[in-house]
Amino acid sequence: MLSDPAVALTVLVLALFVGIEIISKVPPLLHTPLMSGSNAISGITIVGALIAVTSDNPVISTWFGFAAVVFATINVVGGFLVTNRMLAMFKPKQARGDDK
């Protein structure tokens, strides 16, 4: 694990920089598949939070793990709802009865 805070902070800053660069370069057509991928990454966050709960300091790790599970769950559910709404925009519209 990343026991040195400087290394952990460096990894966090690099991950933020790479994430911003990737998202800014993605064309709007590929946002839906990217969101689906980020939903899967949030699922990994939930697993990581559950593993972090078993660390040496049970009080702090339990609270951080709980917060991580809550935020990741919000991201997963919200991401799937938004993805479902965006995919519904690509479905053909049904003809109305009065338009014939």
Coordinates of N, CA and C in Angstrom, one line a residue:
M1 N 0.8 -1.2 0.0 CA 0.0 0.0 0.0 C 0.9 1.2 0.0
L2 N 0.2 2.4 -0.1 CA 0.9 3.7 -0.1 C 1.0 4.2 1.3
S3 N 2.1 3.8 2.0 CA 2.2 4.2 3.4 C 2.8 5.6 3.6
D4 N 3.6 6.0 2.6 CA 4.2 7.4 2.6 C 3.2 8.4 2.1
P5 N 2.8 9.4 2.9 CA 1.8 10.4 2.4 C 2.2 11.2 1.2
A6 N 3.5 11.4 1.0 CA 4.0 12.2 -0.1 C 3.8 11.4 -1.4
V7 N 4.0 10.1 -1.3 CA 3.8 9.2 -2.5 C 2.3 9.1 -2.8
A8 N 1.5 9.0 -1.8 CA 0.0 9.0 -2.0 C -0.5 10.3 -2.6
L9 N 0.0 11.4 -2.1 CA -0.4 12.7 -2.7 C 0.1 12.9 -4.1
T10 N 1.3 12.4 -4.4 CA 1.8 12.4 -5.8 C 0.9 11.6 -6.7
V11 N 0.5 10.4 -6.3 CA -0.3 9.6 -7.1 C -1.7 10.2 -7.3
L12 N -2.2 10.8 -6.2 CA -3.5 11.5 -6.3 C -3.5 12.7 -7.3
V13 N -2.4 13.5 -7.3 CA -2.3 14.6 -8.2 C -2.1 14.2 -9.6
L14 N -1.3 13.1 -9.8 CA -1.1 12.6 -11.2 C -2.4 12.0 -11.7
A15 N -3.2 11.3 -10.9 CA -4.5 10.7 -11.3 C -5.5 11.8 -11.6
L16 N -5.5 12.9 -10.9 CA -6.4 14.0 -11.2 C -6.0 14.7 -12.5
F17 N -4.7 14.9 -12.7 CA -4.2 15.5 -14.0 C -4.6 14.6 -15.2
V18 N -4.3 13.3 -15.1 CA -4.6 12.4 -16.2 C -6.1 12.3 -16.4
G19 N -7.0 12.3 -15.4 CA -8.4 12.3 -15.5 C -8.9 13.5 -16.2
I20 N -8.4 14.7 -15.8 CA -8.9 15.9 -16.5 C -8.4 16.0 -17.9
E21 N -7.2 15.5 -18.2 CA -6.8 15.5 -19.6 C -7.6 14.5 -20.5
I22 N -7.9 13.4 -19.9 CA -8.7 12.4 -20.7 C -10.1 12.9 -20.9
I23 N -10.8 13.4 -19.9 CA -12.2 13.9 -20.0 C -12.2 15.1 -21.0
S24 N -11.3 16.0 -20.9 CA -11.3 17.1 -21.8 C -11.1 16.7 -23.3
K25 N -10.5 15.6 -23.6 CA -10.2 15.2 -24.9 C -11.2 14.3 -25.5
V26 N -12.2 13.8 -24.7 CA -13.2 12.9 -25.2 C -14.3 13.6 -26.0
P27 N -14.6 13.2 -27.2 CA -15.7 13.9 -27.9 C -17.0 13.5 -27.3
P28 N -18.0 14.4 -27.4 CA -19.3 14.2 -26.8 C -20.0 12.9 -27.1
L29 N -19.7 12.3 -28.3 CA -20.3 11.0 -28.7 C -19.9 9.9 -27.8
L30 N -18.7 10.0 -27.2 CA -18.1 8.9 -26.4 C -18.4 9.1 -24.9
H31 N -19.1 10.1 -24.5 CA -19.3 10.4 -23.1 C -20.1 9.2 -22.4
T32 N -21.1 8.7 -23.2 CA -21.9 7.6 -22.6 C -21.1 6.3 -22.3
P33 N -20.2 5.8 -23.2 CA -19.4 4.7 -22.8 C -18.4 5.1 -21.7
L34 N -17.9 6.3 -21.7 CA -17.0 6.7 -20.6 C -17.7 6.7 -19.3
M35 N -18.9 7.2 -19.3 CA -19.7 7.1 -18.0 C -19.9 5.7 -17.5
S36 N -20.2 4.8 -18.4 CA -20.3 3.4 -18.1 C -19.1 2.9 -17.5
G37 N -17.9 3.2 -18.1 CA -16.6 2.8 -17.5 C -16.4 3.4 -16.1
S38 N -16.8 4.7 -15.9 CA -16.6 5.3 -14.6 C -17.5 4.6 -13.6
N39 N -18.6 4.1 -14.0 CA -19.5 3.4 -13.1 C -18.8 2.1 -12.6
A40 N -18.1 1.5 -13.5 CA -17.4 0.2 -13.1 C -16.2 0.6 -12.2
I41 N -15.6 1.7 -12.4 CA -14.5 2.1 -11.5 C -15.0 2.4 -10.1
S42 N -16.2 3.0 -10.0 CA -16.8 3.2 -8.7 C -17.1 1.9 -8.0
G43 N -17.5 0.9 -8.8 CA -17.6 -0.4 -8.2 C -16.4 -0.9 -7.5
I44 N -15.2 -0.6 -8.2 CA -13.9 -1.0 -7.6 C -13.7 -0.2 -6.4
T45 N -14.1 1.1 -6.4 CA -14.0 1.9 -5.2 C -14.7 1.3 -4.0
I46 N -15.9 0.7 -4.2 CA -16.6 0.1 -3.1 C -15.8 -1.1 -2.6
V47 N -15.3 -1.9 -3.5 CA -14.5 -3.1 -3.0 C -13.2 -2.6 -2.2
G48 N -12.6 -1.5 -2.7 CA -11.4 -1.0 -2.0 C -11.8 -0.4 -0.7
A49 N -12.9 0.2 -0.6 CA -13.4 0.7 0.7 C -13.6 -0.4 1.7
L50 N -14.2 -1.4 1.3 CA -14.5 -2.6 2.1 C -13.2 -3.2 2.6
I51 N -12.2 -3.2 1.7 CA -10.9 -3.8 2.1 C -10.2 -2.8 3.1
A52 N -10.3 -1.5 2.9 CA -9.7 -0.5 3.8 C -10.2 -0.6 5.2
V53 N -11.4 -1.0 5.4 CA -12.1 -1.1 6.7 C -11.3 -2.0 7.6
T54 N -10.6 -3.0 7.0 CA -9.9 -4.0 7.8 C -8.5 -3.5 8.2
S55 N -8.2 -2.2 8.2 CA -6.8 -1.7 8.5 C -6.6 -1.7 10.0
D56 N -5.4 -1.1 10.4 CA -5.0 -1.2 11.8 C -5.9 -0.3 12.7
N57 N -6.3 0.9 12.2 CA -7.1 1.8 13.0 C -8.6 1.6 12.6
P58 N -9.3 0.9 13.4 CA -10.7 0.5 13.0 C -11.6 1.7 13.0
V59 N -11.5 2.7 13.9 CA -12.4 3.8 13.9 C -12.3 4.7 12.7
I60 N -11.1 5.2 12.4 CA -10.9 6.1 11.3 C -11.2 5.3 9.9
S61 N -10.7 4.1 9.8 CA -10.9 3.4 8.6 C -12.4 3.0 8.4
T62 N -13.1 2.8 9.5 CA -14.5 2.5 9.3 C -15.3 3.7 8.8
W63 N -15.0 4.9 9.3 CA -15.6 6.1 8.9 C -15.3 6.5 7.4
F64 N -14.0 6.4 7.1 CA -13.6 6.7 5.7 C -14.1 5.6 4.8
G65 N -14.2 4.4 5.2 CA -14.7 3.3 4.4 C -16.2 3.5 4.2
F66 N -16.9 3.9 5.2 CA -18.4 4.2 5.1 C -18.6 5.3 4.1
A67 N -17.8 6.4 4.3 CA -18.0 7.6 3.4 C -17.7 7.2 1.9
A68 N -16.6 6.4 1.8 CA -16.3 5.9 0.4 C -17.4 5.1 -0.2
V69 N -18.0 4.2 0.6 CA -19.0 3.4 0.1 C -20.3 4.2 -0.3
V70 N -20.6 5.2 0.6 CA -21.8 6.0 0.3 C -21.5 6.8 -1.0
F71 N -20.4 7.5 -1.1 CA -20.1 8.3 -2.3 C -20.0 7.5 -3.6
A72 N -19.4 6.3 -3.5 CA -19.3 5.5 -4.6 C -20.6 4.9 -5.1
T73 N -21.5 4.6 -4.1 CA -22.8 4.1 -4.4 C -23.6 5.2 -5.1
I74 N -23.5 6.4 -4.6 CA -24.2 7.6 -5.2 C -23.7 7.7 -6.7
N75 N -22.4 7.6 -6.9 CA -21.8 7.7 -8.2 C -22.3 6.6 -9.1
V76 N -22.3 5.4 -8.6 CA -22.8 4.2 -9.4 C -24.2 4.4 -9.8
V77 N -25.1 4.7 -8.9 CA -26.5 4.8 -9.1 C -26.8 6.0 -10.1
G78 N -26.2 7.1 -9.7 CA -26.4 8.3 -10.6 C -25.9 8.1 -12.0
G79 N -24.8 7.5 -12.1 CA -24.2 7.2 -13.4 C -25.0 6.3 -14.2
F80 N -25.5 5.3 -13.6 CA -26.4 4.4 -14.4 C -27.7 5.1 -14.8
L81 N -28.3 5.9 -13.9 CA -29.5 6.6 -14.3 C -29.2 7.6 -15.5
V82 N -28.1 8.3 -15.4 CA -27.8 9.3 -16.5 C -27.5 8.5 -17.8
T83 N -26.7 7.4 -17.7 CA -26.4 6.6 -18.8 C -27.7 6.1 -19.5
N84 N -28.6 5.6 -18.6 CA -29.9 5.1 -19.2 C -30.7 6.2 -19.9
R85 N -30.7 7.4 -19.3 CA -31.4 8.5 -19.9 C -30.7 8.9 -21.3
M86 N -29.4 8.9 -21.3 CA -28.7 9.2 -22.5 C -28.9 8.2 -23.6
L87 N -29.0 6.9 -23.2 CA -29.2 5.9 -24.2 C -30.6 5.9 -24.7
A88 N -31.6 6.4 -23.9 CA -33.0 6.5 -24.3 C -33.1 7.6 -25.4
M89 N -32.2 8.6 -25.4 CA -32.2 9.6 -26.4 C -31.9 9.0 -27.8
F90 N -31.2 7.9 -27.9 CA -30.8 7.3 -29.2 C -31.9 6.4 -29.7
K91 N -32.9 6.0 -28.9 CA -33.9 5.1 -29.4 C -34.8 5.9 -30.4
P92 N -35.4 5.2 -31.4 CA -36.3 5.9 -32.3 C -37.5 6.3 -31.6
K93 N -38.0 7.5 -32.0 CA -39.3 8.0 -31.4 C -40.4 7.3 -32.0
Q94 N -41.4 7.0 -31.2 CA -42.6 6.3 -31.7 C -43.5 7.3 -32.3
A95 N -44.2 6.9 -33.4 CA -45.1 7.7 -34.2 C -46.3 8.0 -33.4
R96 N -46.8 9.2 -33.3 CA -48.0 9.5 -32.6 C -49.2 9.2 -33.5
G97 N -50.3 8.9 -32.9 CA -51.5 8.6 -33.6 C -52.1 9.7 -34.4
D98 N -51.9 11.0 -33.9 CA -52.4 12.2 -34.7 C -51.5 12.6 -35.8
D99 N -50.3 12.1 -35.9 CA -49.4 12.5 -37.0 C -49.6 11.8 -38.3
K100 N -50.5 10.8 -38.3 CA -50.7 10.0 -39.6 C -51.4 10.8 -40.6

